Amino acid sequence: MNSKIAEYGDKEIEFQGKYHRSVFRLIIWSWMRWPMRSIGIILLSILGRLAFIGNTVIVGYWADSLCDNKVYCQGVPNFASSWDNNDYILALLIFTALSFLFTGFFQSLMSVTGLKACEKIINETMYRVSRAPAAFFDKNPVGRVFSRFSTDFSQLTTSMGLHLSNITGNFVEMLLMLIFAGLTSLWFLPLFLTAGILSAVTYNMNKMSIRNERRNTVSEQAPSISHFAATVQGANSIRSYQKEEKFLDKFGELIQKYFLKKCTAELYFQFYSYQLNLITALWIFGCGVLGVYLIEQHLVSLGEVGIILGFVSMISSLFQRFFTLISSLENGLASAERLNDYVRMPIEPNSLLTPKSEFDSGHQKEQESLQMSLSDQPFPLLTIKHLDFSYGEDLPLALKDINLEAKPGESIGIIGRTGSGKSSLFKVLLGYYGFQKGLVTIGGKQLGLCGQEKPDNYLGLKEWRSQFSYISQSPPIFRGPLRENLTIRSQEDRKVADKKMLQTLEKVGLEKWFQGLPQGLDTPIEEGGTNLSVGQKQLLVIARCLLRKAPILLIDEATSSVDPYSEEKFVKTANQLLKHKTRLVIAHRLSTLTDCDRVLWLDGGSIRMEGRPEEVIPVFTAHAGTLENKLI
Ligand SMILES: Nc1ncnc2c1ncn2[C@@H]1O[C@H](COP(=O)(O)OP(=O)(O)OP(=O)(O)O)[C@@H](O)[C@H]1O
Ligand SMILES: [Mg+2]
């Protein structure tokens, strides 16, 4: 299946028609992890229902055995013909206990297995999303992704953990009742079959409209959540512009659309429910009339009609429940369909899937052999030759014919007006986006495609990225202990000793602050570092880079959020402490760059000038019509 995710614009995708078979393949895969258990579950459900239904039969035959009017009570000789009252009571007790036992086991086993299967699907989705291309996050607002990871997860969990076990139980029960009804008296079988066929036909007639309405309801939910997430993120700006009403109106509009869809879906469902009610009402009426006629004709006994009517009343409510549950299961299927879309989407160019992934979605998986080391070159040369890059086929080039050579330990400043391509250059270097033309190498090796034939000259994405430390325009601080914020929870950094972390905190000048923390390295840090000062956050980020062994440092100076003095101090401190690394520094405050070996001036995606800071900066400031040190 070709994933439609890449085509997503601002509208959530709407699925139509039949479910793609890959959705069922994913669900079956998630269950088939435990084949023997799945067979056991079906067996338990049959035994439990068998014992339950057996009770009805026993009561019918018992009633016949007590009946004085022998004409109306003579049915076909059966297994209980020679039983006395005690036998009937004992049989009822045994059957009740068995049905209780088997059904209990069946339901709990099925629910647990269903939830485990769900966990599998959710994990597989996470593995792909963690490797999703940068373009995916550009096109999918956080609210949409959040909606999938909350609504779809919970719907899938309810369906697989609850609905599926009820549906299986109901189905087995209905099937067994039909068999028992047939064994008790064949006269009623045509009516049973007609009711079954009519219910199935009605379901089929309504299926598509209910399904599509339910799917559309789910997709109408995401835009309102996206809007809500964006509103919460920008709450302060919205308040300062006094635009709360506008945002509320927009939310109202989106949520109204969602509820309209939900109402339509519910109306479709209610209409279908009325049709089912009509079928069962006619069915019970038919069986009652036929029963009385057959007793009068001495073709069935009173007890047998009792058994049949017992079955009819049970099956009629089961039919209703079964088809209602099937249509509730559609919610789970719609969610599985949307998660399946994530599971099959293309992952980052050059990237490999984590070895933890078990589901075969056609993506290549990581193998240890692909991880090559550049350890023989602690400070490799970085070269860029004739690089052309654009964010999309129909978008203009963001970088044009870029040529650069960064020698080990060299520091290069990058300047240019806003939108000139400075951050884009870093994104390409980090392999977030594939480029259209040119060559980028580190230590003579280029970023290789998965399964490349000449591994000597190529690096896998993981190894490639391990060559860089990156300080973005807004470096992330995670919610969690200080220790994890220093190592960013990465596998290889887990080995970093506490002593090393303390030394690093001392090096960046955070020792005084650290000494005042009673919980030391386990001190909890809030999301975005809200319990830290701006300066502390910056020094923490520098400490993070110092702890990482990467030989190349990329700093994208922040344009906002900090005062110019703090930012300049930050970049200079980072430059000073990390001067043993090759550094590429994007600077908006030109005074930051006076210590650089070279400066590169980007203009409209191309290199306009390159040279010593004292050569390039004056020309640039004259061109930009700004004074040195002024924000551009
Ligand atoms: N994710 C994206 N998708 C499409 N186009 C993008 C994306 N990011 C940036 N661009 C475009 O690429 C061009 C270069 O952007 P870039 O972020 O590299 O500028 P910059 O020099 O870093 O600017 P600033 O100084 O404001 O940070 C701009 O025209 C921008 O609109
Ligand atoms: Mg930028």
XYZ file of C-alpha atoms and ligand atoms in Angstrom:
664
model
C 0.000 0.000 0.000
C 1.291 3.412 -0.852
C 1.009 5.539 2.248
C -1.048 8.674 1.756
C 0.750 10.450 4.575
C 3.211 12.215 2.301
C 0.255 13.872 0.553
C -1.285 15.270 3.730
C -1.887 18.968 3.577
C -3.811 20.878 6.213
C -6.755 18.503 5.940
C -6.932 15.120 7.610
C -7.145 12.296 5.101
C -10.538 10.604 4.638
C -10.549 6.913 3.897
C -13.364 5.507 1.761
C -14.596 2.125 0.532
C -13.320 -1.232 1.724
C -10.518 -1.578 4.236
C -7.225 -2.330 2.569
C -6.143 -5.907 3.214
C -2.870 -4.670 4.719
C -4.937 -3.445 7.718
C -6.121 -7.001 8.379
C -2.609 -8.327 7.775
C -1.350 -6.060 10.559
C -4.116 -7.134 12.957
C -3.703 -10.846 12.199
C 0.066 -10.498 12.634
C -0.444 -8.924 16.043
C -2.567 -11.916 17.143
C -0.491 -14.609 15.530
C 2.333 -13.960 17.976
C 0.557 -16.536 20.134
C -0.949 -19.193 17.795
C -1.533 -21.903 20.431
C -3.105 -19.435 22.806
C -5.428 -18.194 20.064
C -6.615 -21.762 19.342
C -7.053 -22.349 23.100
C -9.155 -19.200 23.392
C -11.542 -20.343 20.645
C -11.831 -23.768 22.290
C -12.605 -22.226 25.671
C -15.253 -20.004 24.161
C -16.945 -23.030 22.531
C -16.883 -25.050 25.774
C -18.192 -22.143 27.863
C -21.072 -21.381 25.519
C -21.852 -25.108 25.138
C -22.295 -25.479 28.888
C -24.426 -22.332 29.012
C -26.759 -23.448 26.217
C -26.914 -26.976 27.607
C -28.852 -25.597 30.587
C -31.748 -24.451 28.388
C -32.011 -27.898 26.822
C -31.966 -29.612 30.197
C -34.729 -27.359 31.585
C -36.917 -28.103 28.509
C -36.524 -31.846 28.811
C -37.057 -31.658 32.574
C -40.336 -29.791 31.998
C -41.439 -32.546 29.579
C -40.540 -35.248 32.137
C -42.837 -33.576 34.715
C -45.708 -32.997 32.300
C -48.991 -34.878 32.988
C -50.440 -34.344 29.541
C -48.352 -36.950 27.841
C -49.612 -36.122 24.326
C -48.105 -32.628 24.361
C -44.996 -33.773 26.144
C -43.756 -36.568 23.900
C -40.823 -35.413 21.875
C -38.086 -37.382 20.146
C -36.332 -39.704 22.647
C -33.312 -37.852 24.009
C -30.209 -38.332 26.169
C -32.183 -37.330 29.315
C -35.194 -39.661 28.799
C -34.233 -41.908 31.756
C -33.192 -39.103 34.186
C -34.955 -38.376 37.472
C -35.265 -34.957 39.206
C -31.936 -35.278 41.010
C -30.144 -36.045 37.767
C -31.612 -32.893 36.212
C -30.548 -30.716 39.188
C -27.043 -32.207 39.169
C -26.703 -31.698 35.402
C -27.871 -28.081 35.736
C -25.340 -27.416 38.505
C -22.466 -28.986 36.555
C -23.345 -27.119 33.349
C -23.704 -23.794 35.205
C -20.324 -24.244 36.906
C -18.648 -25.246 33.637
C -20.136 -22.344 31.684
C -19.016 -19.935 34.431
C -15.501 -21.381 34.476
C -14.872 -21.636 30.723
C -16.483 -18.288 29.865
C -14.507 -16.522 32.609
C -11.239 -18.010 31.364
C -12.091 -17.294 27.759
C -12.972 -13.653 28.343
C -9.960 -12.792 30.478
C -7.533 -14.653 28.202
C -9.004 -13.060 25.089
C -8.901 -9.557 26.603
C -5.305 -9.903 27.778
C -4.200 -11.337 24.435
C -6.103 -8.582 22.587
C -4.375 -5.905 24.651
C -0.987 -7.505 24.069
C -1.716 -7.582 20.330
C -2.618 -3.889 20.586
C 0.633 -3.138 22.341
C 2.454 -4.779 19.435
C 0.707 -2.569 16.878
C 1.287 0.565 18.970
C 4.982 -0.225 19.404
C 5.383 -0.869 15.685
C 3.706 2.491 14.967
C 6.075 4.231 17.385
C 9.128 2.622 15.755
C 8.115 4.080 12.365
C 7.098 7.515 13.644
C 10.425 7.815 15.481
C 12.079 7.305 12.078
C 9.602 9.464 10.121
C 11.157 11.880 7.638
C 11.482 15.565 8.640
C 8.920 16.374 5.910
C 6.355 14.291 7.820
C 6.635 16.576 10.854
C 6.555 19.638 8.571
C 3.235 18.499 7.101
C 1.563 16.919 10.117
C 0.676 19.349 12.874
C 1.406 18.143 16.380
C -2.336 17.932 17.170
C -2.894 15.431 14.365
C -0.102 13.160 15.514
C -1.332 13.567 19.082
C -4.866 12.623 18.015
C -3.609 9.375 16.514
C -1.579 8.565 19.551
C -4.505 9.158 21.897
C -7.870 8.596 20.161
C -6.743 5.828 17.836
C -4.774 4.009 20.521
C -7.700 4.034 22.927
C -10.197 2.971 20.256
C -7.996 0.132 19.124
C -7.463 -0.934 22.720
C -11.212 -0.972 23.456
C -11.949 -2.911 20.277
C -9.213 -5.500 20.632
C -9.439 -5.798 24.417
C -13.232 -5.814 24.825
C -15.327 -5.828 21.661
C -13.439 -8.626 19.969
C -13.870 -11.048 22.876
C -17.583 -10.204 23.110
C -18.039 -10.650 19.373
C -16.245 -14.003 19.373
C -18.290 -15.150 22.367
C -21.529 -13.997 20.758
C -20.724 -15.584 17.447
C -19.902 -18.964 18.982
C -23.067 -18.760 21.118
C -25.299 -17.965 18.146
C -23.793 -20.748 16.076
C -24.219 -23.313 18.842
C -27.806 -22.189 19.495
C -28.643 -22.654 15.830
C -27.167 -26.182 15.961
C -29.028 -27.019 19.176
C -32.283 -25.575 17.863
C -31.856 -27.752 14.766
C -31.177 -30.813 16.931
C -34.207 -30.090 19.159
C -36.626 -29.640 16.308
C -35.934 -29.137 12.610
C -39.332 -27.422 12.090
C -38.057 -24.102 13.368
C -34.779 -24.128 11.474
C -36.070 -22.284 8.339
C -37.282 -19.415 10.545
C -33.924 -19.255 12.341
C -32.022 -19.214 9.075
C -34.333 -16.580 7.539
C -33.818 -14.294 10.559
C -30.031 -14.822 10.378
C -29.889 -14.137 6.652
C -32.139 -11.066 6.961
C -29.933 -9.651 9.751
C -26.778 -10.226 7.710
C -28.336 -8.635 4.617
C -29.471 -5.620 6.674
C -25.968 -5.278 8.121
C -24.456 -5.429 4.650
C -26.865 -2.790 3.366
C -25.988 -0.404 6.205
C -22.333 -1.340 6.602
C -20.776 1.104 4.156
C -22.692 4.172 5.281
C -22.030 3.441 8.987
C -18.385 2.658 8.268
C -17.728 5.784 6.224
C -19.536 8.028 8.695
C -17.540 6.554 11.595
C -14.257 6.974 9.719
C -15.094 10.558 8.811
C -16.040 11.297 12.400
C -12.550 10.233 13.486
C -10.903 12.379 10.803
C -13.036 15.413 11.723
C -11.747 15.155 15.272
C -8.063 15.712 14.434
C -8.339 19.316 13.079
C -10.065 20.529 16.240
C -7.403 18.859 18.398
C -4.648 20.311 16.150
C -6.176 23.751 16.505
C -6.484 23.316 20.254
C -2.820 22.226 20.542
C -1.676 25.237 18.459
C -3.823 27.554 20.604
C -2.329 26.216 23.837
C 1.199 26.554 22.450
C 0.621 30.138 21.354
C -1.603 31.116 24.302
C 0.566 34.040 25.422
C 0.807 35.625 21.963
C -2.914 35.171 21.368
C -3.647 36.946 24.651
C -1.235 39.784 23.884
C -2.930 40.335 20.513
C -6.341 39.965 22.206
C -7.408 37.429 19.604
C -8.891 34.885 22.012
C -12.349 35.243 20.440
C -11.044 34.520 16.931
C -9.370 31.337 18.112
C -12.461 30.297 20.065
C -14.641 30.893 17.000
C -12.352 28.763 14.872
C -12.403 26.015 17.489
C -16.208 26.250 17.675
C -16.420 25.929 13.912
C -14.175 22.854 13.861
C -15.832 21.141 16.804
C -19.270 21.810 15.283
C -18.162 20.023 12.132
C -17.022 17.112 14.259
C -20.303 16.872 16.182
C -22.334 17.157 12.988
C -20.447 14.162 11.615
C -20.867 12.311 14.891
C -24.644 12.990 14.884
C -24.940 11.769 11.298
C -22.992 8.624 12.176
C -25.246 8.004 15.196
C -28.432 8.552 13.134
C -27.232 6.049 10.546
C -26.579 3.613 13.332
C -29.965 4.154 14.996
C -31.739 3.621 11.677
C -29.918 0.328 11.300
C -30.838 -0.591 14.867
C -34.582 -0.060 14.100
C -34.317 -2.430 11.152
C -32.774 -5.091 13.385
C -35.546 -4.609 15.961
C -38.178 -5.166 13.304
C -36.557 -8.395 12.110
C -36.357 -9.870 15.629
C -39.933 -8.841 16.496
C -41.235 -10.614 13.388
C -39.089 -13.625 14.125
C -40.344 -14.099 17.707
C -43.924 -13.688 16.480
C -43.365 -16.298 13.732
C -41.806 -18.850 16.123
C -44.622 -18.410 18.675
C -47.383 -18.992 16.104
C -45.525 -21.930 14.523
C -44.885 -23.444 17.993
C -48.576 -23.438 18.964
C -49.537 -24.928 15.580
C -46.905 -27.702 15.860
C -48.017 -28.618 19.415
C -51.601 -28.912 18.203
C -50.430 -31.153 15.386
C -48.436 -33.257 17.947
C -45.271 -32.643 15.942
C -43.284 -31.179 18.858
C -43.606 -31.332 22.636
C -44.351 -28.417 24.968
C -40.830 -28.612 26.449
C -39.270 -28.491 22.991
C -41.217 -25.350 22.109
C -40.036 -23.948 25.443
C -36.415 -24.733 24.489
C -36.885 -23.166 21.048
C -38.545 -20.013 22.419
C -35.756 -19.769 24.995
C -33.242 -19.873 22.152
C -35.242 -17.377 20.098
C -35.329 -14.815 22.867
C -31.628 -15.310 23.566
C -30.568 -15.289 19.921
C -32.689 -12.239 19.129
C -30.892 -10.171 21.766
C -27.600 -11.774 20.713
C -28.221 -10.814 17.075
C -28.808 -7.224 18.126
C -25.722 -7.204 20.326
C -23.591 -8.990 17.774
C -24.323 -6.589 14.930
C -24.086 -3.581 17.263
C -20.692 -4.816 18.444
C -19.568 -5.460 14.865
C -20.346 -1.887 14.008
C -18.540 -0.673 17.172
C -15.609 -2.759 16.049
C -15.572 -0.525 12.988
C -14.238 2.260 15.218
C -11.322 0.035 16.134
C -10.822 -0.938 12.493
C -10.852 2.717 11.431
C -8.162 3.383 14.038
C -6.152 0.329 12.968
C -6.399 1.619 9.399
C -4.950 4.993 10.377
C -2.157 3.434 12.463
C -1.457 1.033 9.601
C -0.961 4.115 7.441
C 1.785 5.227 9.818
C 3.310 1.741 9.940
C 3.646 1.663 6.139
C 4.796 5.229 5.557
C 8.276 5.812 4.185
C 10.886 6.454 6.852
C 13.780 8.964 6.769
C 15.922 8.712 3.649
C 18.983 6.581 4.428
C 17.461 5.475 7.702
C 17.010 1.951 9.011
C 14.347 0.596 11.285
C 15.230 -0.355 14.867
C 16.061 -4.080 15.270
C 13.279 -4.202 17.915
C 10.688 -3.999 15.148
C 9.126 -7.393 14.337
C 6.493 -6.537 11.751
C 7.630 -6.742 8.134
C 6.517 -3.499 6.495
C 9.170 -3.615 3.782
C 11.505 -1.221 5.619
C 15.085 -2.297 6.019
C 16.178 -3.004 9.577
C 19.301 -1.875 11.418
C 22.099 -4.384 11.756
C 25.229 -4.072 13.783
C 27.395 -4.756 10.716
C 26.234 -1.513 9.104
C 27.564 0.551 11.987
C 31.067 1.550 10.924
C 33.424 3.577 12.989
C 35.478 6.620 12.132
C 37.571 6.120 15.251
C 40.778 6.209 13.199
C 39.912 9.821 12.321
C 39.022 11.653 15.530
C 38.661 14.984 13.693
C 37.561 14.205 10.162
C 37.417 16.679 7.316
C 33.939 17.893 6.337
C 33.461 18.709 2.655
C 30.463 19.953 0.675
C 30.664 20.015 -3.119
C 28.162 21.599 -5.511
C 25.245 21.019 -3.168
C 21.722 21.800 -4.426
C 18.777 21.302 -2.067
C 15.055 22.000 -2.085
C 12.333 21.020 0.457
C 10.104 19.592 -2.247
C 9.930 18.915 -5.969
C 7.673 21.902 -6.569
C 9.579 24.226 -4.217
C 12.501 26.494 -5.203
C 16.062 25.588 -4.242
C 16.824 26.565 -0.625
C 20.549 25.900 -1.223
C 22.330 26.394 -4.562
C 25.771 25.162 -5.535
C 27.236 25.234 -1.998
C 30.945 24.412 -1.684
C 32.670 24.234 1.685
C 35.593 22.516 3.351
C 35.807 22.555 7.147
C 39.232 21.432 8.366
C 39.543 19.607 11.714
C 39.227 22.087 14.595
C 38.351 24.999 12.300
C 35.572 27.428 13.229
C 33.385 28.815 10.465
C 30.781 31.515 10.951
C 27.705 31.517 8.696
C 25.826 34.757 8.122
C 23.008 35.841 5.861
C 19.666 37.540 5.990
C 16.626 35.698 7.264
C 15.517 32.913 4.920
C 18.921 32.775 3.192
C 19.297 29.037 3.878
C 21.540 28.936 6.967
C 19.419 26.499 9.014
C 18.628 24.512 5.860
C 22.363 23.861 5.411
C 22.506 22.329 8.904
C 19.393 20.247 8.266
C 21.001 18.771 5.162
C 24.298 18.165 6.978
C 22.426 16.285 9.702
C 20.678 14.159 7.068
C 17.162 15.340 7.986
C 16.433 15.870 4.309
C 17.924 14.220 1.235
C 19.499 16.614 -1.261
C 19.031 16.789 -5.004
C 22.599 17.272 -6.254
C 26.171 17.364 -4.999
C 28.337 15.522 -2.514
C 28.761 15.815 1.251
C 31.507 13.832 2.968
C 32.933 13.399 6.447
C 36.447 11.949 6.555
C 36.060 11.030 2.877
C 32.877 9.022 3.516
C 29.457 10.058 2.359
C 26.063 9.438 3.858
C 25.106 6.107 2.326
C 21.855 4.645 1.204
C 20.651 1.571 3.044
C 22.283 -1.587 1.753
C 24.889 0.312 -0.247
C 27.270 -1.938 -2.133
C 30.515 -0.147 -1.301
C 30.352 0.110 2.495
C 33.948 1.410 2.746
C 32.957 4.756 1.319
C 29.604 5.099 3.018
C 28.290 5.751 6.477
C 24.901 4.677 7.821
C 22.651 7.483 9.057
C 23.236 6.610 12.700
C 27.007 6.700 12.364
C 26.781 9.839 10.238
C 24.778 11.705 12.869
C 27.113 10.564 15.620
C 29.699 12.895 14.046
C 27.642 15.963 14.986
C 26.599 17.861 18.077
C 23.773 20.219 17.188
C 22.532 23.212 19.131
C 19.349 24.306 17.408
C 17.649 27.716 17.560
C 15.599 26.389 20.487
C 17.463 23.418 22.003
C 15.101 20.956 23.694
C 15.158 20.378 27.436
C 13.211 17.266 28.387
C 11.055 16.475 31.367
C 13.101 14.030 33.432
C 16.144 13.815 35.677
C 19.131 16.112 35.084
C 21.202 13.039 34.243
C 18.969 12.173 31.264
C 19.025 15.756 30.057
C 22.797 15.668 29.962
C 22.965 12.469 27.924
C 19.620 12.813 26.070
C 18.731 9.243 27.075
C 20.776 7.808 24.237
C 21.872 4.177 24.430
C 25.599 4.751 24.039
C 25.597 7.674 26.490
C 24.110 5.547 29.254
C 27.638 4.465 30.096
C 28.680 8.031 30.938
C 29.879 7.950 34.545
C 28.456 10.340 37.143
C 31.968 11.648 37.803
C 32.310 12.708 34.176
C 28.981 14.531 34.308
C 29.998 16.407 37.457
C 33.324 17.406 35.884
C 31.493 18.702 32.838
C 29.015 20.714 34.919
C 32.022 22.239 36.659
C 33.688 23.038 33.341
C 30.674 24.990 32.073
C 30.343 26.880 35.382
C 27.277 25.141 36.807
C 29.030 23.682 39.865
C 27.605 26.233 42.336
C 24.079 25.627 41.107
C 24.630 21.861 41.201
C 25.938 21.909 44.773
C 22.623 23.431 45.861
C 20.607 20.525 44.435
C 19.737 17.971 47.139
C 18.848 15.310 44.570
C 22.021 15.867 42.542
C 21.937 14.247 39.088
C 18.447 12.931 39.805
C 17.013 16.446 40.152
C 13.830 16.565 38.090
C 13.892 19.027 35.191
C 10.552 20.242 33.842
C 9.566 20.187 30.174
C 11.324 23.002 28.299
C 13.470 23.624 31.404
C 10.848 25.858 33.038
C 12.506 25.348 36.437
C 15.862 26.624 35.100
C 17.040 30.129 34.258
C 17.793 30.951 30.611
C 21.538 30.987 31.341
C 21.376 27.639 33.170
C 19.552 26.109 30.229
C 22.217 27.321 27.846
C 25.070 26.033 29.980
C 23.272 22.699 30.278
C 23.152 22.494 26.499
C 26.888 23.198 26.267
C 27.549 20.503 28.884
C 25.488 18.119 26.769
C 27.705 18.830 23.736
C 30.865 18.401 25.805
C 29.702 14.963 26.941
C 29.005 13.891 23.406
C 32.074 12.656 21.581
C 31.000 14.064 18.202
C 33.850 15.883 16.407
C 31.703 18.490 14.569
C 29.630 21.108 16.350
C 26.758 22.952 14.678
C 25.354 25.993 16.505
C 22.260 27.759 15.178
C 22.133 30.935 17.222
C 18.712 31.796 18.619
C 17.049 34.880 17.147
C 14.555 35.304 19.926
C 13.724 34.227 23.478
C 17.005 35.481 25.001
C 18.521 38.904 25.324
C 21.321 39.636 22.824
C 23.961 39.793 25.572
C 23.121 36.319 26.976
C 23.003 34.819 23.511
C 26.355 36.284 22.520
C 27.861 35.100 25.792
C 26.414 31.652 25.172
C 27.878 31.313 21.683
C 31.263 32.613 22.840
C 31.337 30.256 25.836
C 30.359 27.320 23.637
C 33.022 28.281 21.101
C 35.627 28.542 23.827
C 34.768 25.307 25.633
C 34.274 23.306 22.492
C 37.147 24.739 20.507
C 38.759 21.326 20.008
C 35.846 20.476 17.714
C 35.184 21.610 14.158
C 32.567 24.349 14.570
C 29.996 25.789 12.195
C 28.215 28.699 13.840
C 25.172 30.464 12.409
C 25.258 33.937 13.913
C 22.834 36.809 13.862
C 25.012 38.995 16.097
C 28.093 39.613 14.019
C 30.306 40.356 17.011
C 29.968 36.665 17.916
C 32.052 35.802 14.884
C 35.171 37.879 15.446
C 37.084 34.825 16.757
C 36.105 32.599 13.819
C 38.713 31.390 11.331
C 36.414 32.053 8.400
C 33.002 33.521 7.602
C 30.561 32.328 4.947
C 27.897 34.730 3.694
C 24.764 33.053 2.344
C 22.431 35.026 0.112
C 19.263 33.493 -1.356
C 20.672 29.990 -0.817
C 24.042 30.666 -2.537
C 27.450 31.580 -1.131
C 27.892 35.284 -1.781
C 31.286 35.681 -0.121
C 33.774 33.659 1.934
C 36.882 34.774 3.822
C 38.365 36.072 7.074
C 35.820 37.757 9.401
C 37.445 41.176 8.937
C 37.040 40.829 5.145
C 33.479 39.522 4.932
C 31.677 41.233 7.830
C 32.213 44.849 6.677
C 30.992 44.060 3.148
C 27.977 42.249 4.546
C 27.040 45.040 6.975
C 27.395 47.626 4.244
C 25.184 45.530 2.011
C 22.592 44.878 4.670
C 22.610 48.542 5.603
C 22.998 47.684 9.239
C 25.536 48.514 11.896
C 27.820 45.884 13.290
C 26.227 44.088 16.251
C 22.748 45.019 15.109
C 20.213 42.214 14.896
C 19.439 41.246 11.337
N 10.396 22.769 6.394
C 10.401 23.596 5.337
N 9.622 23.318 4.267
C 9.637 24.130 3.185
N 10.386 25.232 3.072
C 11.183 25.564 4.110
C 11.222 24.762 5.302
N 12.096 25.323 6.158
C 12.586 26.428 5.533
N 12.034 26.572 4.315
C 12.344 27.631 3.327
O 13.739 27.556 3.013
C 14.309 28.846 2.947
C 15.513 28.949 3.874
O 15.078 28.800 5.210
P 16.089 28.681 6.427
O 15.327 28.220 7.619
O 17.253 27.868 6.023
O 16.518 30.208 6.618
P 17.544 30.830 7.652
O 18.645 31.427 6.853
O 17.926 29.843 8.689
O 16.641 31.976 8.283
P 16.646 32.556 9.797
O 17.815 33.453 9.895
O 15.396 33.325 9.836
O 16.676 31.427 10.737
C 13.206 29.829 3.301
O 12.754 30.410 2.108
C 12.132 28.996 3.945
O 10.860 29.473 3.599
Mg 17.406 29.629 10.765
